[in-house]
Structure formats: C-alpha cells, structure tokens
mmCIF file with all atom_site columns, C-alpha atoms and ligand atoms in Angstrom:
data_model
loop_
_atom_site.group_PDB
_atom_site.id
_atom_site.type_symbol
_atom_site.label_atom_id
_atom_site.label_alt_id
_atom_site.label_comp_id
_atom_site.label_asym_id
_atom_site.label_entity_id
_atom_site.label_seq_id
_atom_site.pdbx_PDB_ins_code
_atom_site.Cartn_x
_atom_site.Cartn_y
_atom_site.Cartn_z
_atom_site.occupancy
_atom_site.B_iso_or_equiv
_atom_site.pdbx_formal_charge
_atom_site.auth_seq_id
_atom_site.auth_comp_id
_atom_site.auth_asym_id
_atom_site.auth_atom_id
_atom_site.pdbx_PDB_model_num
ATOM   1  C  CA  . MET R 1 1  ? 83.489 59.380  256.033 1.00 0.00 ? 11  MET R CA  1
ATOM   2  C  CA  . ILE R 1 2  ? 81.590 59.490  259.841 1.00 0.00 ? 12  ILE R CA  1
ATOM   3  C  CA  . PRO R 1 3  ? 82.280 56.805  262.012 1.00 0.00 ? 13  PRO R CA  1
ATOM   4  C  CA  . VAL R 1 4  ? 79.223 55.192  263.445 1.00 0.00 ? 14  VAL R CA  1
ATOM   5  C  CA  . CYS R 1 5  ? 78.304 52.178  265.185 1.00 0.00 ? 15  CYS R CA  1
ATOM   6  C  CA  . ILE R 1 6  ? 74.667 50.572  265.659 1.00 0.00 ? 16  ILE R CA  1
ATOM   7  C  CA  . CYS R 1 7  ? 71.957 51.838  268.815 1.00 0.00 ? 17  CYS R CA  1
ATOM   8  C  CA  . GLY R 1 8  ? 71.463 48.734  270.888 1.00 0.00 ? 18  GLY R CA  1
ATOM   9  C  CA  . GLY R 1 9  ? 68.231 50.381  271.578 1.00 0.00 ? 19  GLY R CA  1
ATOM   10 C  CA  . CYS R 1 10 ? 66.894 50.612  268.314 1.00 0.00 ? 20  CYS R CA  1
ATOM   11 C  CA  . GLY R 1 11 ? 69.674 49.182  265.917 1.00 0.00 ? 21  GLY R CA  1
ATOM   12 C  CA  . ARG R 1 12 ? 69.817 52.935  264.210 1.00 0.00 ? 22  ARG R CA  1
ATOM   13 C  CA  . THR R 1 13 ? 72.952 53.534  262.952 1.00 0.00 ? 23  THR R CA  1
ATOM   14 C  CA  . ILE R 1 14 ? 74.171 56.732  265.061 1.00 0.00 ? 24  ILE R CA  1
ATOM   15 C  CA  . GLU R 1 15 ? 77.008 58.735  265.206 1.00 0.00 ? 25  GLU R CA  1
ATOM   16 C  CA  . LYS R 1 16 ? 80.245 56.922  267.017 1.00 0.00 ? 26  LYS R CA  1
ATOM   17 C  CA  . GLU R 1 17 ? 80.782 60.103  269.394 1.00 0.00 ? 27  GLU R CA  1
ATOM   18 C  CA  . PHE R 1 18 ? 77.190 60.375  270.433 1.00 0.00 ? 28  PHE R CA  1
ATOM   19 C  CA  . ILE R 1 19 ? 76.155 59.044  273.523 1.00 0.00 ? 29  ILE R CA  1
ATOM   20 C  CA  . TYR R 1 20 ? 72.988 58.860  273.458 1.00 0.00 ? 30  TYR R CA  1
ATOM   21 C  CA  . CYS R 1 21 ? 70.838 57.395  270.732 1.00 0.00 ? 31  CYS R CA  1
ATOM   22 C  CA  . PRO R 1 22 ? 68.556 60.263  268.567 1.00 0.00 ? 32  PRO R CA  1
ATOM   23 C  CA  . TRP R 1 23 ? 66.223 58.115  267.968 1.00 0.00 ? 33  TRP R CA  1
ATOM   24 C  CA  . CYS R 1 24 ? 65.370 56.431  270.875 1.00 0.00 ? 34  CYS R CA  1
ATOM   25 C  CA  . GLY R 1 25 ? 67.424 58.183  273.195 1.00 0.00 ? 35  GLY R CA  1
ATOM   26 C  CA  . VAL R 1 26 ? 68.989 55.441  275.113 1.00 0.00 ? 36  VAL R CA  1
ATOM   27 C  CA  . SER R 1 27 ? 72.245 55.947  276.211 1.00 0.00 ? 37  SER R CA  1
ATOM   28 C  CA  . LYS R 1 28 ? 75.255 53.882  274.885 1.00 0.00 ? 38  LYS R CA  1
ATOM   29 C  CA  . ILE R 1 29 ? 77.172 54.449  277.627 1.00 0.00 ? 39  ILE R CA  1
ATOM   30 C  CA  . SER R 1 30 ? 75.626 51.127  279.313 1.00 0.00 ? 40  SER R CA  1
ATOM   31 C  CA  . ALA R 1 31 ? 76.459 48.724  276.181 1.00 0.00 ? 41  ALA R CA  1
ATOM   32 C  CA  . MET R 1 32 ? 80.188 50.419  276.096 1.00 0.00 ? 42  MET R CA  1
ATOM   33 C  CA  . SER R 1 33 ? 83.211 48.842  277.247 1.00 0.00 ? 43  SER R CA  1
ATOM   34 C  CA  . GLU R 1 34 ? 85.384 50.662  280.467 1.00 0.00 ? 44  GLU R CA  1
ATOM   35 C  CA  . ASP R 1 35 ? 87.578 52.162  277.845 1.00 0.00 ? 45  ASP R CA  1
ATOM   36 C  CA  . ASP R 1 36 ? 85.167 53.086  275.505 1.00 0.00 ? 46  ASP R CA  1
ATOM   37 C  CA  . LYS R 1 37 ? 83.173 55.019  277.992 1.00 0.00 ? 47  LYS R CA  1
ATOM   38 C  CA  . MET R 1 38 ? 86.265 56.908  278.867 1.00 0.00 ? 48  MET R CA  1
ATOM   39 C  CA  . GLU R 1 39 ? 86.930 57.729  275.442 1.00 0.00 ? 49  GLU R CA  1
ATOM   40 C  CA  . ALA R 1 40 ? 83.355 59.003  274.962 1.00 0.00 ? 50  ALA R CA  1
ATOM   41 C  CA  . ILE R 1 41 ? 83.497 60.956  278.093 1.00 0.00 ? 51  ILE R CA  1
ATOM   42 C  CA  . PHE R 1 42 ? 87.215 62.300  277.631 1.00 0.00 ? 52  PHE R CA  1
ATOM   43 C  CA  . ASN R 1 43 ? 85.958 63.262  273.754 1.00 0.00 ? 53  ASN R CA  1
ATOM   44 C  CA  . ARG R 1 44 ? 82.617 65.007  275.159 1.00 0.00 ? 54  ARG R CA  1
ATOM   45 C  CA  . LEU R 1 45 ? 85.063 66.883  277.496 1.00 0.00 ? 55  LEU R CA  1
ATOM   46 C  CA  . GLU R 1 46 ? 86.799 67.726  274.541 1.00 0.00 ? 56  GLU R CA  1
ATOM   47 C  CA  . LYS R 1 47 ? 84.420 69.235  272.361 1.00 0.00 ? 57  LYS R CA  1
ATOM   48 C  CA  . LEU R 1 48 ? 82.686 71.047  275.145 1.00 0.00 ? 58  LEU R CA  1
ATOM   49 C  CA  . GLN R 1 49 ? 85.664 72.955  276.015 1.00 0.00 ? 59  GLN R CA  1
ATOM   50 C  CA  . LYS R 1 50 ? 86.487 73.539  272.507 1.00 0.00 ? 60  LYS R CA  1
ATOM   51 C  CA  . ASP R 1 51 ? 82.802 74.881  272.143 1.00 0.00 ? 61  ASP R CA  1
ATOM   52 C  CA  . ASN R 1 52 ? 83.591 77.033  275.034 1.00 0.00 ? 62  ASN R CA  1
ATOM   53 C  CA  . ARG R 1 53 ? 87.420 78.300  273.424 1.00 0.00 ? 63  ARG R CA  1
ATOM   54 C  CA  . ASN R 1 54 ? 85.560 79.217  270.655 1.00 0.00 ? 64  ASN R CA  1
ATOM   55 C  CA  . GLU R 1 55 ? 82.713 81.194  272.416 1.00 0.00 ? 65  GLU R CA  1
ATOM   56 C  CA  . LYS R 1 56 ? 85.460 83.169  274.448 1.00 0.00 ? 66  LYS R CA  1
ATOM   57 C  CA  . ILE R 1 57 ? 87.273 83.994  271.126 1.00 0.00 ? 67  ILE R CA  1
ATOM   58 C  CA  . GLU R 1 58 ? 83.579 84.977  269.617 1.00 0.00 ? 68  GLU R CA  1
ATOM   59 C  CA  . LYS R 1 59 ? 83.306 87.428  272.976 1.00 0.00 ? 69  LYS R CA  1
ATOM   60 C  CA  . MET R 1 60 ? 86.406 88.773  272.620 1.00 0.00 ? 70  MET R CA  1
ATOM   61 C  CA  . SER R 1 61 ? 86.166 89.556  269.043 1.00 0.00 ? 71  SER R CA  1
ATOM   62 C  CA  . SER R 1 62 ? 83.045 91.304  269.598 1.00 0.00 ? 72  SER R CA  1
ATOM   63 C  CA  . THR R 1 63 ? 84.762 92.982  272.554 1.00 0.00 ? 73  THR R CA  1
ATOM   64 C  CA  . LEU R 1 64 ? 87.299 94.177  270.041 1.00 0.00 ? 74  LEU R CA  1
ATOM   65 C  CA  . ASP R 1 65 ? 84.775 95.433  267.798 1.00 0.00 ? 75  ASP R CA  1
ATOM   66 C  CA  . ASP R 1 66 ? 82.942 97.433  270.267 1.00 0.00 ? 76  ASP R CA  1
ATOM   67 C  CA  . LEU R 1 67 ? 86.593 98.856  271.486 1.00 0.00 ? 77  LEU R CA  1
ATOM   68 C  CA  . LYS R 1 68 ? 87.509 99.776  267.881 1.00 0.00 ? 78  LYS R CA  1
ATOM   69 C  CA  . ARG R 1 69 ? 84.123 101.827 267.337 1.00 0.00 ? 79  ARG R CA  1
ATOM   70 C  CA  . GLU R 1 70 ? 84.397 103.658 270.453 1.00 0.00 ? 80  GLU R CA  1
ATOM   71 C  CA  . LEU R 1 71 ? 87.488 104.470 269.741 1.00 0.00 ? 81  LEU R CA  1
ATOM   72 C  CA  . ASP R 1 72 ? 86.512 105.997 266.317 1.00 0.00 ? 82  ASP R CA  1
ATOM   73 C  CA  . SER R 1 73 ? 84.164 107.843 267.947 1.00 0.00 ? 83  SER R CA  1
ATOM   74 C  CA  . LEU R 1 74 ? 86.510 109.139 270.094 1.00 0.00 ? 84  LEU R CA  1
ATOM   75 C  CA  . VAL R 1 75 ? 88.600 110.294 266.924 1.00 0.00 ? 85  VAL R CA  1
ATOM   76 C  CA  . LEU R 1 76 ? 85.945 111.625 265.397 1.00 0.00 ? 86  LEU R CA  1
ATOM   77 C  CA  . CYS R 1 77 ? 85.126 114.014 268.336 1.00 0.00 ? 87  CYS R CA  1
ATOM   78 C  CA  . SER R 1 78 ? 88.774 114.846 268.602 1.00 0.00 ? 88  SER R CA  1
ATOM   79 C  CA  . GLU R 1 79 ? 88.922 115.992 265.205 1.00 0.00 ? 89  GLU R CA  1
ATOM   80 C  CA  . MET R 1 80 ? 85.505 118.195 265.587 1.00 0.00 ? 90  MET R CA  1
ATOM   81 C  CA  . HIS R 1 81 ? 87.255 119.834 268.390 1.00 0.00 ? 91  HIS R CA  1
ATOM   82 C  CA  . LYS R 1 82 ? 90.042 121.020 266.702 1.00 0.00 ? 92  LYS R CA  1
HETATM 83 ZN ZN1 . ZN  C 2 .  ? 68.562 54.141  269.646 1.00 0.00 ? 114 ZN  C ZN1 1
#
C-alpha cells in the first residue's frame, strides 16, 4: 500500500513522497509543514543516493564483465602460444 495524499492544486491523489504533483505540477512543499518539508527533502536525497549507489554497482559489475572477458582472451592467447 503506497502512502498517498491529496494534491492542493488539482485535488487528485498523489504518492506521498512526490514533491511535485504529476498531474498539475503544483509543488507540495508549499502546502507542507516544516517537518514534512524536511522529511520530503530527506527522503528524496536518500532515494537519489540509493539510485547513485545502484548506478555505481551496475558500472562496477560491467567493468568486472569487461575484465573477465579480457582475462578470458588472455588465457586463450597463452593457450594458443603453448
Ligand atoms: Zn495536482
């Protein structure tokens, strides 16, 4: 169950973690209390960091794949020169 709230701009239901309404683009921030603002910004930062980390891991694993391929071809090469 996704936590939702009502947009102050258009009255539609939007996911609570959205900072902007996807329907009308109204920022939820202005309708929030200070605590909610901080929480929303913090959640967003946390999500960005998580995305960033996933991206890094993906990049690392593709680098590992490349290295493995390189190693395979080296091994193949040395086998041929025996
Ligand atoms: Zn809206």
